[in-house]
Amino acid sequence: MSTRTPFRLLIACPDRPGIIAHVSSTLAHHGANITAFDQHSEGGDQGMFFMRAEFDLPDAEILFLRQALEALAPAYHMHWRLTPTAYRPRLAIWVSRESHCLTELVGQVESGDIAADIALILGNHEDLKPIADRHDIPFYTVPVDPQNKEASEAIADELMARYAVDTIVLARYMQILTPEFVARYPQRIINIHHSFLPAFIGPRPYHQAYARGVKLIGATAHYVTADLDAGPIIEQDVHRVDHRYGLEDFKRIGRYVERMVLARAVAWHVEERVLVYQNRTVVFPW
Amino acid sequence: MSTRTPFRLLIACPDRPGIIAHVSSTLAHHGANITAFDQHSEGGDQGMFFMRAEFDLPDAEILFLRQALEALAPAYHMHWRLTPTAYRPRLAIWVSRESHCLTELVGQVESGDIAADIALILGNHEDLKPIADRHDIPFYTVPVDPQNKEASEAIADELMARYAVDTIVLARYMQILTPEFVARYPQRIINIHHSFLPAFIGPRPYHQAYARGVKLIGATAHYVTADLDAGPIIEQDVHRVDHRYGLEDFKRIGRYVERMVLARAVAWHVEERVLVYQNRTVVFPW
Amino acid sequence: MSTRTPFRLLIACPDRPGIIAHVSSTLAHHGANITAFDQHSEGGDQGMFFMRAEFDLPDAEILFLRQALEALAPAYHMHWRLTPTAYRPRLAIWVSRESHCLTELVGQVESGDIAADIALILGNHEDLKPIADRHDIPFYTVPVDPQNKEASEAIADELMARYAVDTIVLARYMQILTPEFVARYPQRIINIHHSFLPAFIGPRPYHQAYARGVKLIGATAHYVTADLDAGPIIEQDVHRVDHRYGLEDFKRIGRYVERMVLARAVAWHVEERVLVYQNRTVVFPW
Amino acid sequence: MSTRTPFRLLIACPDRPGIIAHVSSTLAHHGANITAFDQHSEGGDQGMFFMRAEFDLPDAEILFLRQALEALAPAYHMHWRLTPTAYRPRLAIWVSRESHCLTELVGQVESGDIAADIALILGNHEDLKPIADRHDIPFYTVPVDPQNKEASEAIADELMARYAVDTIVLARYMQILTPEFVARYPQRIINIHHSFLPAFIGPRPYHQAYARGVKLIGATAHYVTADLDAGPIIEQDVHRVDHRYGLEDFKRIGRYVERMVLARAVAWHVEERVLVYQNRTVVFPW
């Protein structure tokens, strides 16, 4: 009896009649037993088609399925990716001085709620090194010289390569990356912005929110692009506040919303549930 | 050039490898241009497969697609339904004395948010007749004799038939139907229960909730089955309360949650977004 | 035995030690039986104190309590207002072409959830006159000439005076008022902005939100000030959307959030549960 | 210049006219500078009055204020408690094998979001000892013999006394305590129930919830009383699920809701924001 391995297939291409039929026939032909299947068609005539499938595949068919998809791709201008479900992406968590997002990510990785490994933690300050030590995760202090970000980013590049990092998570890193650095990690850097974007773009959003007298505190996890705080939104959430909440309470509620939103975004990202198109995301959740 | 008509296809059958491929190939073969496609595979080996698709179909193919689906169905033990998207289901709203759910449904039908027609309103009291009059909807008062529900249900049957009703919506109707009546309208009666089921089954749930000191007030829309308050849940939602809320406030918040949840459930139902399996629902929302 | 009448007392003044003691002693001295009491101290040394109390008062004491409050006020630089709870504020609902907010307000007034009367409806178009007719509410069509808003606002002034309007509710009125008009109704004009302010200030927020790919749709009810969309926020809420939701779905969800948020803000306002300070609100909810 | 110390005052007594006046006059008389003041009157003639105030008090007045409150108490049948705000309650966290609630509590204590100290962790299994070690918190393994719970509870009593524990937090402890033990810690044991009580009372609530097809997953933090899962509710919350979520996803979402709800309840409890009356709670949140 042949052994089987679970795989994930992601597809993005211009929408065309027959594409679901063609892809699903191909999967069926190679003996894939589909356990999850999500698709989304975006917009009209020049619309896009997105698909995510999970299936068991007979090991003898892996290579043949790859060949079939390669043969199919050009006709549909199809981007596709076939990943063994068991693959655990490697994360670099970038931090500064605030611990709540880091602690949340470490906890969810350990509990299995985030299906990834933390390869290293990088801090522009060393305040959070004790947390890394406690969990036996390598910690690197890489100070940032505002006049010469390239220097620290070069060190970061070297570390990301050395640790074979798939995704960088800015867990309240508080530094703006150069467009050049960002361009080297497309859709591979996730940031948590501590407001309900696009409200309160820029620094000190809780001060802004408090001064504005909002009734809900939000947070936004998004992919980092060259345009500050304007990258594709992966997840957002809010929590209610009222006049009794002072600025410190806004920050406390904010910490709670931030870490939940960031953890959810990372969990979806590492399971390849997030696809990006024209600065918006398609998210196929659990 | 051939004209095209928008259709919806619903499918439920035991899950089997190849089914998506088979159905989507069939649609493609008949020139269907899929605009929405949702599917769900439930459970393991004896699992079920559910599918909902929206597409434009060349008019010349309608008959042939029907024939193809008929030919396909037996091999897959497939239940299927092909409906023109333009079809507007006909609703009967059953009420008693409280107006909030009725008003919400009438409003959403008029605004177009619920894609159906209200064929008639049936009340066991005539309190809400003025609302029906105001909107030119036929209103029938059918009092219920607790000793002889069959009599009033016979009248109701006759009215449902005369008005060609597709779905009965119990909008705070407050009467328990006989199992025989329920059995005649399977998955065609929607009820709003004024609590977060399965908490507070039975009468006076707000009194129960208040006495229990809950922090959230909920409502549940479900299909009516012979087992009181135990039918498949279509939608639930909650709203926060606290110690400052008295019993009357619980009811006020409850009215708000009830009508929202019921309206959403009806809106999904009439667009055939709800499938039922083993007392649970698959809901493909907007 | 003396008869009693329920009253509401609102107080705003600079915060000072002893103020709660002084006011509550005064109420006790005049035989007030407090049934609800909320207070809020805002900020530090130059902080403000806000209070709202509901109580029954012996009729023989009404005048004396008024005199006592008048005597007390100067020492505390106190603004205060004593209103019989039974007083029903008179609303003018201003509309344009979209009905959902108007329908919600009319429904909640009729169900008693908003404790006010709708004195008249004013539309810059006459599209919604049938709704007014259906509920026997006077409807006035007051077209707006963008070059001469003063003309239509003069008519509006006259109508607001003739109908003794307490509060103007802009229920998707879609026109910008002149600063002069706004200044004549301080904290007496409530607007619903169809986004989660301060995100998406300005026109067509749902288009903006859709293009930005947000995951939550919001609405904001606020008092109107001279500064567009920047007045004190009374209430906000959001509803979740995802990639499956198109622009029309954003609008549909938006209609739902808008009318809920607006109705809640109006309900709190007419029960004098909203106090304004430095562009923020203190809301004492049910 | 006299030094001042921040205090909290809690009061519960039968509601009577004049009580706010009397208490606030007393505070004013002793130079208390009130920074937060919440009160709640519950019910009608035999209603209860609850109050919580935060204030700075001149050190010279502490003793005198205590004496004044003692003198005041009998006339009002008043229960009161005056606590220095700086006092950090001592928690015992009781666990079994699941870590998520423990990790959350440890994290929030370390970040300062929960204003308490964790005196010890008690597990009926030793699975979670590594977490305790990592944070230098004493861990005691106290196995439970179902035939002789008194034995393990005697050990627990001894530990609670030795570590001067104020509050026991059952962080997924999964064992039922004897009524005798519970009676020894009135309103001092907080449990997290992994469902939206009173739905799904008893074991395996996620299995029950999944089988019932609910659309929201909830959790409930409550004080433990002799009646299983029926104690006063401190906090509840829910998270949305849909048909795509399997049983494991229900549990995963559940873990998230559980720890949030429990942490919020504990944070409010240790700041003495929770008062209990007739199996319901008054919660004065931030």
JSON list of N, CA and C in Angstrom, two decimals, chain B residues 134-173:
[
{"chain": "B", "resi": 134, "resn": "ARG", "atom": "N", "xyz": [-49.86, 49.28, 6.86]},
{"chain": "B", "resi": 134, "resn": "ARG", "atom": "CA", "xyz": [-48.99, 50.41, 6.46]},
{"chain": "B", "resi": 134, "resn": "ARG", "atom": "C", "xyz": [-48.13, 50.04, 5.26]},
{"chain": "B", "resi": 135, "resn": "HIS", "atom": "N", "xyz": [-47.78, 48.76, 5.16]},
{"chain": "B", "resi": 135, "resn": "HIS", "atom": "CA", "xyz": [-46.91, 48.33, 4.07]},
{"chain": "B", "resi": 135, "resn": "HIS", "atom": "C", "xyz": [-47.66, 47.51, 3.03]},
{"chain": "B", "resi": 136, "resn": "ASP", "atom": "N", "xyz": [-49.01, 47.53, 3.12]},
{"chain": "B", "resi": 136, "resn": "ASP", "atom": "CA", "xyz": [-49.83, 46.80, 2.13]},
{"chain": "B", "resi": 136, "resn": "ASP", "atom": "C", "xyz": [-49.49, 45.33, 2.04]},
{"chain": "B", "resi": 137, "resn": "ILE", "atom": "N", "xyz": [-49.30, 44.72, 3.17]},
{"chain": "B", "resi": 137, "resn": "ILE", "atom": "CA", "xyz": [-49.06, 43.28, 3.21]},
{"chain": "B", "resi": 137, "resn": "ILE", "atom": "C", "xyz": [-50.29, 42.62, 3.84]},
{"chain": "B", "resi": 138, "resn": "PRO", "atom": "N", "xyz": [-50.80, 41.54, 3.24]},
{"chain": "B", "resi": 138, "resn": "PRO", "atom": "CA", "xyz": [-51.97, 40.88, 3.82]},
{"chain": "B", "resi": 138, "resn": "PRO", "atom": "C", "xyz": [-51.66, 40.39, 5.24]},
{"chain": "B", "resi": 139, "resn": "PHE", "atom": "N", "xyz": [-52.62, 40.60, 6.12]},
{"chain": "B", "resi": 139, "resn": "PHE", "atom": "CA", "xyz": [-52.46, 40.16, 7.52]},
{"chain": "B", "resi": 139, "resn": "PHE", "atom": "C", "xyz": [-53.61, 39.25, 7.88]},
{"chain": "B", "resi": 140, "resn": "TYR", "atom": "N", "xyz": [-53.31, 38.11, 8.44]},
{"chain": "B", "resi": 140, "resn": "TYR", "atom": "CA", "xyz": [-54.35, 37.18, 8.89]},
{"chain": "B", "resi": 140, "resn": "TYR", "atom": "C", "xyz": [-54.21, 36.94, 10.38]},
{"chain": "B", "resi": 141, "resn": "THR", "atom": "N", "xyz": [-55.30, 37.08, 11.08]},
{"chain": "B", "resi": 141, "resn": "THR", "atom": "CA", "xyz": [-55.31, 36.74, 12.50]},
{"chain": "B", "resi": 141, "resn": "THR", "atom": "C", "xyz": [-55.79, 35.31, 12.64]},
{"chain": "B", "resi": 142, "resn": "VAL", "atom": "N", "xyz": [-54.92, 34.47, 13.18]},
{"chain": "B", "resi": 142, "resn": "VAL", "atom": "CA", "xyz": [-55.26, 33.06, 13.38]},
{"chain": "B", "resi": 142, "resn": "VAL", "atom": "C", "xyz": [-55.02, 32.74, 14.86]},
{"chain": "B", "resi": 143, "resn": "PRO", "atom": "N", "xyz": [-56.05, 32.90, 15.68]},
{"chain": "B", "resi": 143, "resn": "PRO", "atom": "CA", "xyz": [-55.87, 32.62, 17.10]},
{"chain": "B", "resi": 143, "resn": "PRO", "atom": "C", "xyz": [-55.54, 31.15, 17.31]},
{"chain": "B", "resi": 144, "resn": "VAL", "atom": "N", "xyz": [-54.81, 30.89, 18.39]},
{"chain": "B", "resi": 144, "resn": "VAL", "atom": "CA", "xyz": [-54.39, 29.53, 18.68]},
{"chain": "B", "resi": 144, "resn": "VAL", "atom": "C", "xyz": [-55.13, 29.02, 19.92]},
{"chain": "B", "resi": 145, "resn": "ASP", "atom": "N", "xyz": [-55.82, 27.94, 19.75]},
{"chain": "B", "resi": 145, "resn": "ASP", "atom": "CA", "xyz": [-56.45, 27.27, 20.89]},
{"chain": "B", "resi": 145, "resn": "ASP", "atom": "C", "xyz": [-55.47, 26.21, 21.38]},
{"chain": "B", "resi": 146, "resn": "PRO", "atom": "N", "xyz": [-54.90, 26.38, 22.56]},
{"chain": "B", "resi": 146, "resn": "PRO", "atom": "CA", "xyz": [-53.88, 25.44, 23.04]},
{"chain": "B", "resi": 146, "resn": "PRO", "atom": "C", "xyz": [-54.40, 24.00, 23.06]},
{"chain": "B", "resi": 147, "resn": "GLN", "atom": "N", "xyz": [-55.71, 23.83, 23.19]},
{"chain": "B", "resi": 147, "resn": "GLN", "atom": "CA", "xyz": [-56.27, 22.48, 23.21]},
{"chain": "B", "resi": 147, "resn": "GLN", "atom": "C", "xyz": [-56.44, 21.92, 21.81]},
{"chain": "B", "resi": 148, "resn": "ASN", "atom": "N", "xyz": [-56.35, 22.78, 20.83]},
{"chain": "B", "resi": 148, "resn": "ASN", "atom": "CA", "xyz": [-56.63, 22.31, 19.47]},
{"chain": "B", "resi": 148, "resn": "ASN", "atom": "C", "xyz": [-55.77, 23.08, 18.48]},
{"chain": "B", "resi": 149, "resn": "LYS", "atom": "N", "xyz": [-54.47, 22.86, 18.57]},
{"chain": "B", "resi": 149, "resn": "LYS", "atom": "CA", "xyz": [-53.57, 23.57, 17.67]},
{"chain": "B", "resi": 149, "resn": "LYS", "atom": "C", "xyz": [-53.76, 23.12, 16.23]},
{"chain": "B", "resi": 150, "resn": "GLU", "atom": "N", "xyz": [-54.23, 21.88, 16.07]},
{"chain": "B", "resi": 150, "resn": "GLU", "atom": "CA", "xyz": [-54.41, 21.35, 14.72]},
{"chain": "B", "resi": 150, "resn": "GLU", "atom": "C", "xyz": [-55.36, 22.25, 13.93]},
{"chain": "B", "resi": 151, "resn": "ALA", "atom": "N", "xyz": [-56.34, 22.80, 14.61]},
{"chain": "B", "resi": 151, "resn": "ALA", "atom": "CA", "xyz": [-57.31, 23.64, 13.89]},
{"chain": "B", "resi": 151, "resn": "ALA", "atom": "C", "xyz": [-56.64, 24.88, 13.31]},
{"chain": "B", "resi": 152, "resn": "SER", "atom": "N", "xyz": [-55.87, 25.57, 14.16]},
{"chain": "B", "resi": 152, "resn": "SER", "atom": "CA", "xyz": [-55.21, 26.78, 13.64]},
{"chain": "B", "resi": 152, "resn": "SER", "atom": "C", "xyz": [-54.12, 26.42, 12.63]},
{"chain": "B", "resi": 153, "resn": "GLU", "atom": "N", "xyz": [-53.46, 25.31, 12.83]},
{"chain": "B", "resi": 153, "resn": "GLU", "atom": "CA", "xyz": [-52.42, 24.92, 11.89]},
{"chain": "B", "resi": 153, "resn": "GLU", "atom": "C", "xyz": [-53.01, 24.50, 10.54]},
{"chain": "B", "resi": 154, "resn": "ALA", "atom": "N", "xyz": [-54.23, 24.00, 10.57]},
{"chain": "B", "resi": 154, "resn": "ALA", "atom": "CA", "xyz": [-54.89, 23.68, 9.29]},
{"chain": "B", "resi": 154, "resn": "ALA", "atom": "C", "xyz": [-55.16, 24.96, 8.51]},
{"chain": "B", "resi": 155, "resn": "ILE", "atom": "N", "xyz": [-55.60, 25.98, 9.23]},
{"chain": "B", "resi": 155, "resn": "ILE", "atom": "CA", "xyz": [-55.80, 27.28, 8.57]},
{"chain": "B", "resi": 155, "resn": "ILE", "atom": "C", "xyz": [-54.47, 27.79, 8.03]},
{"chain": "B", "resi": 156, "resn": "ALA", "atom": "N", "xyz": [-53.43, 27.67, 8.85]},
{"chain": "B", "resi": 156, "resn": "ALA", "atom": "CA", "xyz": [-52.10, 28.13, 8.43]},
{"chain": "B", "resi": 156, "resn": "ALA", "atom": "C", "xyz": [-51.65, 27.38, 7.18]},
{"chain": "B", "resi": 157, "resn": "ASP", "atom": "N", "xyz": [-51.82, 26.07, 7.18]},
{"chain": "B", "resi": 157, "resn": "ASP", "atom": "CA", "xyz": [-51.46, 25.28, 5.99]},
{"chain": "B", "resi": 157, "resn": "ASP", "atom": "C", "xyz": [-52.14, 25.83, 4.75]},
{"chain": "B", "resi": 158, "resn": "GLU", "atom": "N", "xyz": [-53.41, 26.10, 4.92]},
{"chain": "B", "resi": 158, "resn": "GLU", "atom": "CA", "xyz": [-54.18, 26.57, 3.77]},
{"chain": "B", "resi": 158, "resn": "GLU", "atom": "C", "xyz": [-53.63, 27.92, 3.28]},
{"chain": "B", "resi": 159, "resn": "LEU", "atom": "N", "xyz": [-53.29, 28.80, 4.24]},
{"chain": "B", "resi": 159, "resn": "LEU", "atom": "CA", "xyz": [-52.75, 30.11, 3.87]},
{"chain": "B", "resi": 159, "resn": "LEU", "atom": "C", "xyz": [-51.37, 29.97, 3.22]},
{"chain": "B", "resi": 160, "resn": "MET", "atom": "N", "xyz": [-50.55, 29.10, 3.79]},
{"chain": "B", "resi": 160, "resn": "MET", "atom": "CA", "xyz": [-49.21, 28.92, 3.22]},
{"chain": "B", "resi": 160, "resn": "MET", "atom": "C", "xyz": [-49.31, 28.42, 1.77]},
{"chain": "B", "resi": 161, "resn": "ALA", "atom": "N", "xyz": [-50.27, 27.54, 1.55]},
{"chain": "B", "resi": 161, "resn": "ALA", "atom": "CA", "xyz": [-50.46, 27.02, 0.19]},
{"chain": "B", "resi": 161, "resn": "ALA", "atom": "C", "xyz": [-51.02, 28.10, -0.74]},
{"chain": "B", "resi": 162, "resn": "ARG", "atom": "N", "xyz": [-52.04, 28.78, -0.26]},
{"chain": "B", "resi": 162, "resn": "ARG", "atom": "CA", "xyz": [-52.69, 29.79, -1.10]},
{"chain": "B", "resi": 162, "resn": "ARG", "atom": "C", "xyz": [-51.69, 30.85, -1.55]},
{"chain": "B", "resi": 163, "resn": "TYR", "atom": "N", "xyz": [-50.79, 31.25, -0.63]},
{"chain": "B", "resi": 163, "resn": "TYR", "atom": "CA", "xyz": [-49.83, 32.31, -0.94]},
{"chain": "B", "resi": 163, "resn": "TYR", "atom": "C", "xyz": [-48.50, 31.77, -1.46]},
{"chain": "B", "resi": 164, "resn": "ALA", "atom": "N", "xyz": [-48.46, 30.46, -1.71]},
{"chain": "B", "resi": 164, "resn": "ALA", "atom": "CA", "xyz": [-47.24, 29.84, -2.26]},
{"chain": "B", "resi": 164, "resn": "ALA", "atom": "C", "xyz": [-46.00, 30.22, -1.46]},
{"chain": "B", "resi": 165, "resn": "VAL", "atom": "N", "xyz": [-46.10, 30.03, -0.16]},
{"chain": "B", "resi": 165, "resn": "VAL", "atom": "CA", "xyz": [-45.01, 30.42, 0.75]},
{"chain": "B", "resi": 165, "resn": "VAL", "atom": "C", "xyz": [-43.86, 29.43, 0.67]},
{"chain": "B", "resi": 166, "resn": "ASP", "atom": "N", "xyz": [-42.66, 29.96, 0.55]},
{"chain": "B", "resi": 166, "resn": "ASP", "atom": "CA", "xyz": [-41.47, 29.11, 0.58]},
{"chain": "B", "resi": 166, "resn": "ASP", "atom": "C", "xyz": [-40.99, 28.89, 2.00]},
{"chain": "B", "resi": 167, "resn": "THR", "atom": "N", "xyz": [-40.98, 29.95, 2.79]},
{"chain": "B", "resi": 167, "resn": "THR", "atom": "CA", "xyz": [-40.37, 29.89, 4.12]},
{"chain": "B", "resi": 167, "resn": "THR", "atom": "C", "xyz": [-41.23, 30.63, 5.13]},
{"chain": "B", "resi": 168, "resn": "ILE", "atom": "N", "xyz": [-41.37, 30.01, 6.29]},
{"chain": "B", "resi": 168, "resn": "ILE", "atom": "CA", "xyz": [-42.08, 30.62, 7.42]},
{"chain": "B", "resi": 168, "resn": "ILE", "atom": "C", "xyz": [-41.05, 31.18, 8.38]},
{"chain": "B", "resi": 169, "resn": "VAL", "atom": "N", "xyz": [-41.20, 32.45, 8.74]},
{"chain": "B", "resi": 169, "resn": "VAL", "atom": "CA", "xyz": [-40.30, 33.07, 9.71]},
{"chain": "B", "resi": 169, "resn": "VAL", "atom": "C", "xyz": [-41.08, 33.36, 10.99]},
{"chain": "B", "resi": 170, "resn": "LEU", "atom": "N", "xyz": [-40.70, 32.71, 12.06]},
{"chain": "B", "resi": 170, "resn": "LEU", "atom": "CA", "xyz": [-41.34, 32.95, 13.36]},
{"chain": "B", "resi": 170, "resn": "LEU", "atom": "C", "xyz": [-40.66, 34.15, 14.00]},
{"chain": "B", "resi": 171, "resn": "ALA", "atom": "N", "xyz": [-41.30, 35.30, 13.87]},
{"chain": "B", "resi": 171, "resn": "ALA", "atom": "CA", "xyz": [-40.71, 36.56, 14.33]},
{"chain": "B", "resi": 171, "resn": "ALA", "atom": "C", "xyz": [-41.25, 36.90, 15.70]},
{"chain": "B", "resi": 172, "resn": "ARG", "atom": "N", "xyz": [-40.81, 36.17, 16.70]},
{"chain": "B", "resi": 172, "resn": "ARG", "atom": "CA", "xyz": [-41.34, 36.23, 18.06]},
{"chain": "B", "resi": 172, "resn": "ARG", "atom": "C", "xyz": [-42.80, 35.79, 18.08]},
{"chain": "B", "resi": 173, "resn": "TYR", "atom": "N", "xyz": [-43.05, 34.61, 17.50]},
{"chain": "B", "resi": 173, "resn": "TYR", "atom": "CA", "xyz": [-44.42, 34.09, 17.40]},
{"chain": "B", "resi": 173, "resn": "TYR", "atom": "C", "xyz": [-44.88, 33.52, 18.73]}
]
